[in-house]
Amino acid sequence: NSKSIPPDAPMDSNLEKPDDSHESPVSDKSPKENQNVAGLIALAKERAFEHRFTEAETLFAKAVAVNNDLEALLVYGNFLVQRERLMQARSKFERVIELADEINEQMFKARALSSLGDICAVQGDFESAETNYKQSLKIFELLNDRQGAASI
């Protein structure tokens, strides 16, 4: 995989266009909690796009606080990558993998593994990057997710 994240890269597309279509697969959350998380994520993306990074981070943290929402953790991790805070981003992606394994949400696991691969590649740990990319690709293929597989 030839993915890399240059330091001057523009905001990732997940952060450029806020939307409120994110819902966590965790079934024990009420519709109100899911709606609240989606609203927080959308607002956080909007603040990040506006370069209001402190506000964005506060909103991402609030979204994650609602039952460790997987989507919130992923988007927060991507935000941290864009802010060049790779160790903190790594921790978010590792948490997604852990939680996704607990509730068998393989799509989230695949996305987090791909993001971990990106971090490893940027840090020059190409062996770990390759391992993460291969694991991610295998999951995307098992899920018949061609778009996900193509992103690896």
Coordinates of N, CA and C in Angstrom, one line a residue:
N1 N 0.8 -1.2 0.0 CA 0.0 0.0 0.0 C 0.9 1.2 0.0
S2 N 0.5 2.2 -0.8 CA 1.3 3.4 -0.9 C 0.7 4.6 -0.2
K3 N -0.2 4.4 0.7 CA -0.9 5.5 1.4 C 0.1 6.2 2.3
S4 N 0.1 7.5 2.4 CA 0.8 8.2 3.4 C 0.1 9.5 3.7
I5 N 0.4 10.1 4.8 CA -0.3 11.3 5.2 C 0.7 12.4 5.4
P6 N 0.9 13.2 4.3 CA 1.9 14.3 4.4 C 1.4 15.3 5.5
P7 N 2.4 15.9 6.1 CA 2.1 16.9 7.2 C 1.2 18.0 6.7
D8 N 1.3 18.4 5.5 CA 0.5 19.5 5.0 C -0.8 19.1 4.3
A9 N -1.2 17.8 4.5 CA -2.4 17.3 3.9 C -3.6 18.0 4.3
P10 N -4.5 18.2 3.3 CA -5.8 18.9 3.7 C -6.6 18.0 4.6
M11 N -7.6 18.6 5.2 CA -8.5 17.8 6.1 C -9.0 16.6 5.4
D12 N -9.1 15.5 6.0 CA -9.6 14.3 5.4 C -11.1 14.5 5.0
S13 N -11.5 13.8 4.0 CA -12.9 14.0 3.5 C -13.9 13.7 4.5
N14 N -13.6 12.9 5.5 CA -14.6 12.7 6.6 C -14.8 13.9 7.4
L15 N -13.9 14.9 7.4 CA -14.0 16.1 8.2 C -14.5 17.3 7.3
E16 N -14.4 17.2 6.0 CA -14.7 18.3 5.2 C -16.2 18.6 5.1
K17 N -17.0 17.5 5.0 CA -18.4 17.7 4.7 C -19.2 17.2 5.9
P18 N -19.6 18.0 6.8 CA -20.3 17.4 8.0 C -21.6 16.9 7.5
D19 N -22.0 15.7 8.1 CA -23.3 15.2 7.9 C -23.7 14.6 9.2
D20 N -25.0 14.2 9.3 CA -25.4 13.7 10.6 C -26.0 12.2 10.4
S21 N -25.4 11.5 9.5 CA -25.9 10.2 9.2 C -25.2 9.1 10.0
H22 N -24.4 9.4 10.9 CA -23.6 8.4 11.7 C -24.4 7.9 12.8
E23 N -24.5 6.5 12.9 CA -25.1 5.9 14.0 C -24.2 4.7 14.4
S24 N -24.0 4.5 15.7 CA -23.3 3.4 16.2 C -24.1 2.2 16.1
P25 N -23.4 1.0 15.9 CA -24.2 -0.2 15.8 C -24.5 -0.8 17.2
V26 N -24.0 -0.1 18.3 CA -24.2 -0.6 19.6 C -25.7 -0.5 19.9
S27 N -26.4 -1.7 20.1 CA -27.8 -1.7 20.1 C -28.4 -1.3 21.4
D28 N -27.6 -1.2 22.5 CA -28.2 -0.8 23.8 C -28.3 0.7 24.0
K29 N -28.0 1.5 23.0 CA -28.2 2.9 23.0 C -29.6 3.3 22.6
S30 N -30.2 4.3 23.2 CA -31.5 4.7 22.8 C -31.4 5.5 21.5
P31 N -32.5 5.6 20.8 CA -32.5 6.5 19.6 C -32.0 7.9 19.9
K32 N -32.4 8.4 21.1 CA -32.0 9.7 21.5 C -30.5 9.8 21.6
E33 N -29.9 8.8 22.2 CA -28.4 8.8 22.3 C -27.7 8.7 21.0
N34 N -28.3 7.9 20.1 CA -27.7 7.8 18.7 C -27.8 9.1 18.0
Q35 N -29.0 9.8 18.1 CA -29.2 11.1 17.5 C -28.2 12.1 18.1
N36 N -28.0 12.1 19.4 CA -27.1 13.0 20.1 C -25.7 12.8 19.6
V37 N -25.2 11.5 19.5 CA -23.9 11.2 19.0 C -23.7 11.8 17.5
A38 N -24.7 11.5 16.7 CA -24.7 11.9 15.3 C -24.6 13.4 15.2
G39 N -25.3 14.1 16.1 CA -25.3 15.6 16.1 C -24.0 16.1 16.6
L40 N -23.4 15.5 17.6 CA -22.1 15.9 18.1 C -21.0 15.7 17.0
I41 N -21.1 14.6 16.3 CA -20.1 14.3 15.3 C -20.2 15.3 14.2
A42 N -21.4 15.6 13.7 CA -21.6 16.5 12.7 C -21.1 17.9 13.1
L43 N -21.4 18.3 14.3 CA -21.0 19.6 14.8 C -19.5 19.7 14.9
A44 N -18.9 18.6 15.4 CA -17.4 18.6 15.5 C -16.7 18.7 14.2
K45 N -17.3 18.0 13.2 CA -16.7 18.0 11.8 C -16.8 19.5 11.3
E46 N -17.9 20.1 11.6 CA -18.1 21.5 11.1 C -17.1 22.4 11.7
R47 N -16.9 22.2 13.0 CA -15.9 23.1 13.7 C -14.5 22.8 13.2
A48 N -14.2 21.6 12.9 CA -12.9 21.2 12.4 C -12.7 21.9 11.0
F49 N -13.7 21.8 10.2 CA -13.7 22.4 8.9 C -13.4 23.9 9.0
E50 N -14.0 24.5 10.0 CA -13.9 25.9 10.2 C -12.6 26.3 10.9
H51 N -11.7 25.3 11.2 CA -10.4 25.5 11.9 C -10.6 25.9 13.3
R52 N -11.7 25.5 13.9 CA -12.0 25.8 15.3 C -11.7 24.5 16.0
F53 N -10.4 24.1 16.1 CA -10.0 22.8 16.5 C -10.3 22.5 18.0
T54 N -10.1 23.4 18.9 CA -10.4 23.1 20.3 C -11.8 22.8 20.5
E55 N -12.7 23.5 19.9 CA -14.2 23.2 19.9 C -14.4 21.9 19.3
A56 N -13.8 21.6 18.2 CA -14.1 20.3 17.5 C -13.6 19.2 18.4
E57 N -12.5 19.3 19.0 CA -12.0 18.2 19.9 C -12.9 18.0 21.1
T58 N -13.4 19.0 21.7 CA -14.3 18.9 22.8 C -15.6 18.2 22.4
L59 N -16.1 18.5 21.2 CA -17.3 17.8 20.7 C -17.0 16.3 20.4
F60 N -15.9 16.1 19.8 CA -15.5 14.7 19.5 C -15.5 13.9 20.8
A61 N -14.8 14.4 21.8 CA -14.7 13.8 23.1 C -16.1 13.5 23.7
K62 N -17.0 14.5 23.6 CA -18.4 14.3 24.1 C -19.1 13.1 23.4
A63 N -18.9 13.1 22.0 CA -19.5 12.0 21.2 C -19.0 10.7 21.7
V64 N -17.7 10.6 21.9 CA -17.0 9.3 22.3 C -17.5 8.9 23.7
A65 N -17.8 9.8 24.5 CA -18.2 9.6 25.9 C -19.6 8.8 25.9
V66 N -20.4 8.9 24.9 CA -21.6 8.2 24.8 C -21.3 6.7 24.4
N67 N -21.1 5.9 25.4 CA -20.9 4.4 25.2 C -19.7 4.1 24.3
N68 N -18.7 4.9 24.3 CA -17.6 4.7 23.4 C -18.0 4.4 21.9
D69 N -18.8 5.3 21.4 CA -19.4 5.2 20.1 C -18.3 4.9 19.1
L70 N -18.4 3.8 18.3 CA -17.4 3.4 17.3 C -17.1 4.5 16.2
E71 N -18.2 5.0 15.7 CA -18.1 6.0 14.6 C -17.4 7.2 15.2
A72 N -17.8 7.6 16.4 CA -17.2 8.8 17.0 C -15.7 8.6 17.3
L73 N -15.3 7.4 17.7 CA -13.9 7.1 17.9 C -13.1 7.1 16.6
L74 N -13.7 6.6 15.6 CA -13.0 6.6 14.3 C -12.8 8.0 13.8
V75 N -13.8 8.8 13.8 CA -13.8 10.2 13.3 C -12.8 11.0 14.1
Y76 N -12.9 10.8 15.4 CA -12.0 11.5 16.4 C -10.6 11.1 16.1
G77 N -10.3 9.8 15.8 CA -9.0 9.4 15.5 C -8.5 10.1 14.2
N78 N -9.4 10.1 13.2 CA -9.0 10.8 11.9 C -8.7 12.3 12.2
F79 N -9.4 12.9 13.0 CA -9.2 14.3 13.4 C -7.8 14.4 14.0
L80 N -7.5 13.5 14.9 CA -6.2 13.6 15.6 C -5.0 13.4 14.6
V81 N -5.2 12.5 13.7 CA -4.2 12.3 12.6 C -4.0 13.6 11.9
Q82 N -5.1 14.3 11.5 CA -4.9 15.5 10.8 C -4.2 16.6 11.6
R83 N -4.3 16.5 12.9 CA -3.7 17.4 13.8 C -2.3 16.9 14.2
E84 N -1.8 15.9 13.6 CA -0.5 15.3 13.7 C -0.3 14.8 15.2
R85 N -1.3 14.3 15.8 CA -1.2 13.7 17.1 C -1.4 12.2 17.0
L86 N -0.4 11.6 16.4 CA -0.5 10.2 16.0 C -0.7 9.2 17.1
M87 N 0.0 9.4 18.2 CA -0.1 8.5 19.4 C -1.5 8.5 19.9
Q88 N -2.1 9.7 20.0 CA -3.5 9.7 20.5 C -4.4 9.1 19.5
A89 N -4.2 9.3 18.2 CA -5.0 8.7 17.2 C -4.9 7.2 17.2
R90 N -3.7 6.7 17.4 CA -3.5 5.3 17.5 C -4.3 4.7 18.6
S91 N -4.3 5.4 19.7 CA -5.1 4.9 20.9 C -6.6 4.8 20.6
K92 N -7.1 5.8 19.8 CA -8.5 5.7 19.4 C -8.8 4.6 18.5
F93 N -7.9 4.4 17.5 CA -8.1 3.2 16.6 C -8.0 1.9 17.3
E94 N -7.1 1.8 18.2 CA -6.9 0.5 19.0 C -8.2 0.3 19.8
R95 N -8.8 1.3 20.3 CA -10.0 1.1 21.1 C -11.1 0.7 20.2
V96 N -11.2 1.3 19.0 CA -12.2 0.8 18.1 C -12.1 -0.7 17.8
I97 N -10.9 -1.1 17.6 CA -10.7 -2.6 17.3 C -11.1 -3.4 18.5
E98 N -10.8 -3.0 19.7 CA -11.1 -3.7 20.9 C -12.7 -3.8 21.0
L99 N -13.3 -2.7 20.9 CA -14.8 -2.7 21.0 C -15.5 -3.4 19.9
A100 N -14.9 -3.2 18.6 CA -15.5 -3.9 17.5 C -15.5 -5.4 17.6
D101 N -14.4 -5.9 18.2 CA -14.2 -7.3 18.5 C -15.3 -7.8 19.5
E102 N -15.5 -7.0 20.5 CA -16.5 -7.3 21.5 C -17.9 -7.5 21.0
I103 N -18.3 -6.6 20.0 CA -19.6 -6.7 19.5 C -19.7 -7.2 18.1
N104 N -18.6 -7.7 17.6 CA -18.5 -8.3 16.2 C -18.9 -7.3 15.1
E105 N -18.4 -6.1 15.2 CA -18.6 -5.1 14.2 C -17.3 -5.0 13.3
Q106 N -17.3 -5.9 12.3 CA -16.1 -6.1 11.5 C -15.8 -4.9 10.6
M107 N -16.8 -4.2 10.1 CA -16.6 -3.0 9.3 C -15.8 -1.9 10.0
F108 N -16.1 -1.7 11.3 CA -15.4 -0.7 12.1 C -14.0 -1.2 12.4
K109 N -13.8 -2.5 12.6 CA -12.5 -3.0 12.8 C -11.6 -2.9 11.6
A110 N -12.2 -3.1 10.4 CA -11.4 -3.0 9.2 C -11.0 -1.5 8.9
R111 N -11.9 -0.6 9.2 CA -11.6 0.8 9.0 C -10.5 1.3 10.0
A112 N -10.6 0.8 11.2 CA -9.6 1.1 12.2 C -8.2 0.5 11.9
L113 N -8.2 -0.7 11.4 CA -6.9 -1.4 11.0 C -6.3 -0.6 9.9
S114 N -7.1 -0.2 8.9 CA -6.5 0.6 7.8 C -5.9 1.9 8.3
S115 N -6.6 2.6 9.2 CA -6.1 3.8 9.8 C -4.8 3.6 10.6
L116 N -4.8 2.5 11.3 CA -3.5 2.1 12.0 C -2.4 1.9 11.1
G117 N -2.7 1.2 9.9 CA -1.7 1.0 8.9 C -1.1 2.3 8.4
D118 N -2.0 3.3 8.2 CA -1.6 4.6 7.8 C -0.6 5.3 8.8
I119 N -0.9 5.2 10.0 CA -0.1 5.7 11.1 C 1.3 5.0 11.1
C120 N 1.3 3.7 11.0 CA 2.5 2.9 11.0 C 3.4 3.3 9.8
A121 N 2.7 3.5 8.6 CA 3.5 3.8 7.4 C 4.1 5.2 7.6
V122 N 3.4 6.2 8.1 CA 3.9 7.5 8.3 C 5.1 7.5 9.3
Q123 N 5.0 6.6 10.2 CA 6.1 6.5 11.2 C 7.2 5.6 10.8
G124 N 7.1 5.1 9.6 CA 8.2 4.3 9.0 C 8.2 2.8 9.5
D125 N 7.2 2.4 10.1 CA 7.1 1.0 10.6 C 6.3 0.3 9.5
F126 N 7.0 0.0 8.4 CA 6.3 -0.6 7.2 C 5.8 -2.0 7.4
E127 N 6.5 -2.8 8.3 CA 6.1 -4.1 8.6 C 4.7 -4.1 9.3
S128 N 4.6 -3.3 10.3 CA 3.3 -3.2 11.0 C 2.2 -2.6 10.1
A129 N 2.6 -1.6 9.3 CA 1.6 -1.1 8.3 C 1.1 -2.2 7.4
E130 N 2.0 -3.0 6.9 CA 1.6 -4.0 6.0 C 0.7 -5.0 6.7
T131 N 1.0 -5.4 7.9 CA 0.2 -6.3 8.7 C -1.2 -5.8 8.9
N132 N -1.3 -4.5 9.3 CA -2.6 -3.9 9.5 C -3.4 -3.8 8.2
Y133 N -2.7 -3.4 7.1 CA -3.4 -3.3 5.8 C -4.0 -4.7 5.4
K134 N -3.1 -5.7 5.5 CA -3.6 -7.0 5.1 C -4.8 -7.5 5.9
Q135 N -4.7 -7.2 7.2 CA -5.9 -7.6 8.1 C -7.1 -6.9 7.7
S136 N -7.0 -5.6 7.4 CA -8.1 -4.8 7.0 C -8.7 -5.2 5.7
L137 N -7.8 -5.5 4.7 CA -8.2 -6.0 3.4 C -9.0 -7.3 3.5
K138 N -8.5 -8.2 4.3 CA -9.1 -9.5 4.5 C -10.6 -9.3 5.0
I139 N -10.7 -8.4 5.9 CA -12.1 -8.2 6.5 C -13.0 -7.5 5.4
F140 N -12.5 -6.5 4.7 CA -13.3 -5.9 3.7 C -13.7 -6.9 2.6
E141 N -12.8 -7.8 2.3 CA -13.1 -8.8 1.3 C -14.2 -9.8 1.8
L142 N -14.0 -10.2 3.1 CA -15.0 -11.1 3.7 C -16.4 -10.4 3.7
L143 N -16.4 -9.1 3.9 CA -17.7 -8.4 3.9 C -18.2 -8.0 2.5
N144 N -17.4 -8.4 1.5 CA -17.7 -8.1 0.1 C -17.8 -6.5 -0.1
D145 N -17.0 -5.8 0.6 CA -17.0 -4.3 0.6 C -15.9 -3.9 -0.4
R146 N -16.2 -3.8 -1.7 CA -15.2 -3.5 -2.7 C -14.6 -2.1 -2.5
Q147 N -15.5 -1.1 -2.1 CA -15.0 0.2 -1.8 C -14.0 0.2 -0.7
G148 N -14.3 -0.5 0.4 CA -13.3 -0.6 1.5 C -12.0 -1.2 1.1
A149 N -12.2 -2.3 0.3 CA -11.0 -3.1 -0.1 C -10.1 -2.2 -1.1
A150 N -10.8 -1.4 -1.9 CA -10.1 -0.5 -2.8 C -9.3 0.6 -2.1
S151 N -9.8 0.9 -0.9 CA -9.1 2.0 -0.2 C -7.8 1.6 0.5
I152 N -7.6 0.3 0.5 CA -6.4 -0.2 1.2 C -5.2 -0.1 0.3

